[in-house]
Amino acid sequence: DAKTTQPNSMESNEEEPVHLPCNHSTISGTDYIHWYRQLPSQGPEYVIHGLTSNVNNRMASLAIAEDRKSSTLILHRATLRDAAVYYCILRDIIQGAQKLVFGQGTRLTINP
Amino acid sequence: KAGVTQTPRYLIKTRGQQVTLSCSPISGHRSVSWYQQTPGQGLQFLFEYFSETQRNKGNFPGRFSGRQFSNSRSEMNVSTLELGDSALYLCASSPGLNSGNTIYFGEGSWLTVV
């Protein structure tokens, strides 16, 4: 079964870039890579997702390795509001049923 | 556009009781899934519904059940509550069964079993 592996915690400084890694060495060809973040006492918030190509949106960038066995979420200029637990999730639809694989999440601390 | 709405937000129950949690998906979304989140186990998948049919079920005992109505609203029920059922229960919706669709989560229902 596919699984995702993330560092338990990372720390960065405000206004610096942050690179959050995720390993998914057993990813299948049709798994999408989704990233979510969760603030205390809130539900996970969508950040970005992709399949094969790198993706950019207003929140972040997603860099996907050529073999798709790893990906990196990039926050270009971290702010204090980016402090959260970041989850790397694999999502696929198999025979009409959703399959989700969650990582344990990376707790990101931003220092002022 | 309203987000995913879960009720109640907080509740306390006694061991042995049962509880029903409700989820209203984003308008137009037909897929609803439920998750349990605990500090020790992280996020775990409970079930998924699409067009009133359960499409997938996680590895939870039969005390955990759910259903989806014709308007896509969903409920989950936990019977004979145990202390270990204390958790944040999250509902998420997406437009359909496409793995590239974005999943939107609700704020969750905090259940404490005493």
CSV table of C-alpha atoms in Angstrom, one decimal:
chain,number,residue,atom,x,y,z
A,1,ASP,CA,0.0,0.0,0.0
A,2,ALA,CA,1.1,3.5,-0.7
A,3,LYS,CA,2.3,5.7,2.2
A,4,THR,CA,3.7,9.1,2.7
A,5,THR,CA,6.5,10.1,5.0
A,6,GLN,CA,7.1,13.6,6.3
A,7,PRO,CA,9.4,15.1,8.9
A,8,ASN,CA,7.7,15.5,12.2
A,9,SER,CA,8.6,19.2,12.5
A,10,MET,CA,10.4,22.0,10.8
A,11,GLU,CA,11.3,25.5,11.8
A,12,SER,CA,11.9,28.6,9.7
A,13,ASN,CA,12.1,32.4,10.0
A,14,GLU,CA,9.5,34.9,8.9
A,15,GLU,CA,9.9,36.1,5.3
A,16,GLU,CA,12.2,33.3,4.4
A,17,PRO,CA,11.3,30.4,2.0
A,18,VAL,CA,10.3,27.1,3.4
A,19,HIS,CA,10.6,23.7,1.7
A,20,LEU,CA,8.5,21.0,3.2
A,21,PRO,CA,9.4,17.5,1.9
A,22,CYS,CA,7.3,14.4,1.4
A,23,ASN,CA,8.4,11.0,0.4
A,24,HIS,CA,5.9,8.7,-1.4
A,25,SER,CA,8.1,6.0,-2.9
A,26,THR,CA,5.2,3.6,-3.5
A,27,ILE,CA,2.9,6.1,-5.3
A,28,SER,CA,0.8,4.7,-8.1
A,29,GLY,CA,0.6,6.2,-11.6
A,30,THR,CA,-2.9,7.7,-10.9
A,31,ASP,CA,-2.3,9.1,-7.4
A,32,TYR,CA,-2.7,12.8,-7.2
A,33,ILE,CA,-0.5,14.6,-4.6
A,34,HIS,CA,-2.5,16.9,-2.4
A,35,TRP,CA,-1.2,19.2,0.4
A,36,TYR,CA,-3.3,20.5,3.2
A,37,ARG,CA,-2.5,22.5,6.3
A,38,GLN,CA,-4.3,22.5,9.6
A,39,LEU,CA,-4.3,25.3,12.2
A,40,PRO,CA,-5.2,24.4,15.8
A,41,SER,CA,-8.9,23.7,16.3
A,42,GLN,CA,-9.7,23.9,12.6
A,43,GLY,CA,-10.2,21.5,9.8
A,44,PRO,CA,-7.5,21.0,7.2
A,45,GLU,CA,-7.3,23.7,4.6
A,46,TYR,CA,-6.4,23.0,0.9
A,47,VAL,CA,-3.0,24.3,-0.2
A,48,ILE,CA,-2.2,22.8,-3.6
A,49,HIS,CA,-2.2,19.6,-5.6
A,50,GLY,CA,-0.7,18.1,-8.7
A,51,LEU,CA,-0.1,14.9,-10.7
A,52,THR,CA,3.2,15.2,-12.5
A,53,SER,CA,4.1,18.7,-13.3
A,54,ASN,CA,5.1,21.4,-10.9
A,55,VAL,CA,2.2,23.6,-9.8
A,56,ASN,CA,2.0,27.2,-8.6
A,57,ASN,CA,-0.9,29.1,-6.9
A,58,ARG,CA,-1.2,32.1,-4.7
A,59,MET,CA,-0.4,30.2,-1.6
A,60,ALA,CA,2.5,28.0,-2.6
A,61,SER,CA,4.3,26.0,-5.2
A,62,LEU,CA,4.5,22.2,-5.5
A,63,ALA,CA,7.6,20.6,-6.9
A,64,ILE,CA,7.1,17.0,-8.0
A,65,ALA,CA,10.2,14.8,-8.6
A,66,GLU,CA,10.4,13.4,-12.1
A,67,ASP,CA,9.9,9.8,-10.8
A,68,ARG,CA,7.1,11.1,-8.6
A,69,LYS,CA,8.5,9.4,-5.5
A,70,SER,CA,8.8,12.6,-3.6
A,71,SER,CA,7.4,16.1,-3.6
A,72,THR,CA,8.2,19.4,-2.0
A,73,LEU,CA,5.8,22.1,-0.9
A,74,ILE,CA,7.4,25.5,-1.2
A,75,LEU,CA,6.2,28.6,0.8
A,76,HIS,CA,8.1,31.4,-0.9
A,77,ARG,CA,8.0,33.9,2.0
A,78,ALA,CA,6.8,32.4,5.3
A,79,THR,CA,4.6,34.5,7.5
A,80,LEU,CA,3.5,33.8,11.1
A,81,ARG,CA,0.1,32.8,9.8
A,82,ASP,CA,1.8,29.9,7.9
A,83,ALA,CA,2.5,28.1,11.2
A,84,ALA,CA,0.5,25.0,11.0
A,85,VAL,CA,0.7,21.2,10.5
A,86,TYR,CA,1.2,20.4,6.8
A,87,TYR,CA,-0.2,17.1,5.4
A,88,CYS,CA,1.0,15.5,2.3
A,89,ILE,CA,-1.9,13.3,1.0
A,90,LEU,CA,-2.1,10.8,-2.0
A,91,ARG,CA,-5.6,10.6,-3.5
A,92,ASP,CA,-6.8,8.2,-6.1
A,93,ILE,CA,-10.2,6.9,-7.2
A,94,ILE,CA,-10.3,3.1,-7.7
A,95,GLN,CA,-13.5,1.4,-8.9
A,96,GLY,CA,-15.6,4.4,-7.9
A,97,ALA,CA,-14.2,4.6,-4.4
A,98,GLN,CA,-11.8,7.2,-3.1
A,99,LYS,CA,-8.5,6.1,-1.7
A,100,LEU,CA,-6.7,8.6,0.6
A,101,VAL,CA,-3.2,8.0,2.1
A,102,PHE,CA,-2.3,10.5,4.8
A,103,GLY,CA,1.1,11.3,6.1
A,104,GLN,CA,1.6,12.1,9.8
A,105,GLY,CA,2.1,15.7,9.0
A,106,THR,CA,4.9,18.2,9.5
A,107,ARG,CA,4.5,20.8,12.3
A,108,LEU,CA,5.9,24.0,10.9
A,109,THR,CA,7.0,26.7,13.3
A,110,ILE,CA,7.8,30.2,12.1
A,111,ASN,CA,10.0,32.4,14.1
A,112,PRO,CA,9.5,36.2,14.0
B,1,LYS,CA,-20.2,29.9,-1.5
B,2,ALA,CA,-20.8,28.3,1.9
B,3,GLY,CA,-18.2,25.8,3.0
B,4,VAL,CA,-18.7,22.4,4.5
B,5,THR,CA,-20.8,22.8,7.7
B,6,GLN,CA,-20.6,20.3,10.5
B,7,THR,CA,-22.8,20.2,13.6
B,8,PRO,CA,-22.5,20.1,16.5
B,9,ARG,CA,-19.1,21.7,16.9
B,10,TYR,CA,-18.5,20.4,20.4
B,11,LEU,CA,-20.2,17.7,22.4
B,12,ILE,CA,-19.7,15.6,25.5
B,13,LYS,CA,-21.2,12.2,25.8
B,14,THR,CA,-21.0,9.4,28.4
B,15,ARG,CA,-19.6,6.0,27.8
B,16,GLY,CA,-22.3,3.7,26.4
B,17,GLN,CA,-24.3,6.5,24.8
B,18,GLN,CA,-24.6,7.0,21.1
B,19,VAL,CA,-24.0,10.1,19.0
B,20,THR,CA,-25.0,11.5,15.6
B,21,LEU,CA,-22.9,14.0,13.8
B,22,SER,CA,-24.1,16.0,10.8
B,23,CYS,CA,-22.4,17.3,7.7
B,24,SER,CA,-23.7,19.6,5.0
B,25,PRO,CA,-21.4,19.6,1.9
B,26,ILE,CA,-20.7,22.5,-0.3
B,27,SER,CA,-23.6,23.1,-2.7
B,28,GLY,CA,-23.3,20.8,-5.7
B,29,HIS,CA,-20.8,18.5,-4.2
B,30,ARG,CA,-21.9,14.9,-4.2
B,31,SER,CA,-19.0,13.1,-2.6
B,32,VAL,CA,-18.8,13.2,1.2
B,33,SER,CA,-16.2,11.5,3.4
B,34,TRP,CA,-15.6,11.3,7.1
B,35,TYR,CA,-12.4,11.1,9.1
B,36,GLN,CA,-11.4,10.7,12.7
B,37,GLN,CA,-8.4,12.6,14.0
B,38,THR,CA,-6.7,11.8,17.3
B,39,PRO,CA,-3.3,12.9,18.6
B,40,GLY,CA,-2.1,9.4,18.7
B,41,GLN,CA,-3.4,8.0,15.4
B,42,GLY,CA,-3.5,11.2,13.2
B,43,LEU,CA,-6.1,11.4,10.4
B,44,GLN,CA,-7.9,8.1,9.7
B,45,PHE,CA,-10.5,7.5,7.0
B,46,LEU,CA,-13.9,6.4,8.2
B,47,PHE,CA,-16.2,6.2,5.2
B,48,GLU,CA,-17.1,7.8,1.9
B,49,TYR,CA,-20.4,8.4,0.3
B,50,PHE,CA,-21.4,9.3,-3.3
B,51,SER,CA,-25.0,9.6,-4.5
B,52,GLU,CA,-26.4,8.1,-1.2
B,53,THR,CA,-24.2,5.0,-1.6
B,54,GLN,CA,-21.3,4.1,0.7
B,55,ARG,CA,-18.3,3.7,-1.7
B,56,ASN,CA,-15.6,2.9,0.8
B,57,LYS,CA,-15.2,2.1,4.5
B,58,GLY,CA,-12.1,2.4,6.7
B,59,ASN,CA,-11.0,0.0,9.3
B,60,PHE,CA,-13.4,0.9,12.1
B,61,PRO,CA,-15.8,-1.3,14.1
B,62,GLY,CA,-19.4,-1.7,13.2
B,63,ARG,CA,-20.3,0.8,16.0
B,64,PHE,CA,-19.4,3.5,13.4
B,65,SER,CA,-22.0,3.9,10.7
B,66,GLY,CA,-23.1,6.6,8.3
B,67,ARG,CA,-25.5,7.5,5.6
B,68,GLN,CA,-26.0,10.1,2.9
B,69,PHE,CA,-29.3,11.7,2.0
B,70,SER,CA,-30.6,12.7,-1.5
B,71,ASN,CA,-29.5,16.3,-1.0
B,72,SER,CA,-25.9,15.0,-0.3
B,73,ARG,CA,-26.1,15.9,3.4
B,74,SER,CA,-24.5,13.2,5.5
B,75,GLU,CA,-24.7,11.9,9.0
B,76,MET,CA,-22.4,9.6,11.0
B,77,ASN,CA,-23.4,7.7,14.1
B,78,VAL,CA,-21.3,6.1,16.8
B,79,SER,CA,-23.1,3.7,19.1
B,80,THR,CA,-22.0,2.4,22.5
B,81,LEU,CA,-19.4,5.1,22.9
B,82,GLU,CA,-16.0,4.2,24.4
B,83,LEU,CA,-13.5,6.6,25.9
B,84,GLY,CA,-11.2,6.0,22.9
B,85,ASP,CA,-13.8,7.5,20.6
B,86,SER,CA,-12.9,10.9,21.9
B,87,ALA,CA,-11.6,12.7,18.8
B,88,LEU,CA,-12.2,15.4,16.2
B,89,TYR,CA,-14.5,14.1,13.5
B,90,LEU,CA,-14.0,15.7,10.2
B,91,CYS,CA,-16.3,15.7,7.2
B,92,ALA,CA,-15.0,16.6,3.7
B,93,SER,CA,-16.8,17.1,0.4
B,94,SER,CA,-15.7,17.2,-3.2
B,95,PRO,CA,-17.6,17.6,-6.5
B,96,GLY,CA,-17.3,14.0,-7.6
B,97,LEU,CA,-15.2,11.0,-8.0
B,98,ASN,CA,-12.2,12.5,-9.7
B,99,SER,CA,-8.9,12.2,-7.8
B,100,GLY,CA,-7.9,15.6,-9.1
B,101,ASN,CA,-10.8,17.3,-7.4
B,102,THR,CA,-10.1,19.4,-4.4
B,103,ILE,CA,-11.4,18.1,-1.1
B,104,TYR,CA,-12.9,20.7,1.2
B,105,PHE,CA,-12.9,19.9,4.9
B,106,GLY,CA,-15.3,21.2,7.5
B,107,GLU,CA,-14.2,22.6,10.9
B,108,GLY,CA,-15.0,19.3,12.6
B,109,SER,CA,-17.0,18.1,15.5
B,110,TRP,CA,-15.1,17.7,18.8
B,111,LEU,CA,-16.4,14.7,20.6
B,112,THR,CA,-15.4,14.0,24.2
B,113,VAL,CA,-16.5,10.7,25.8
B,114,VAL,CA,-16.4,10.7,29.6
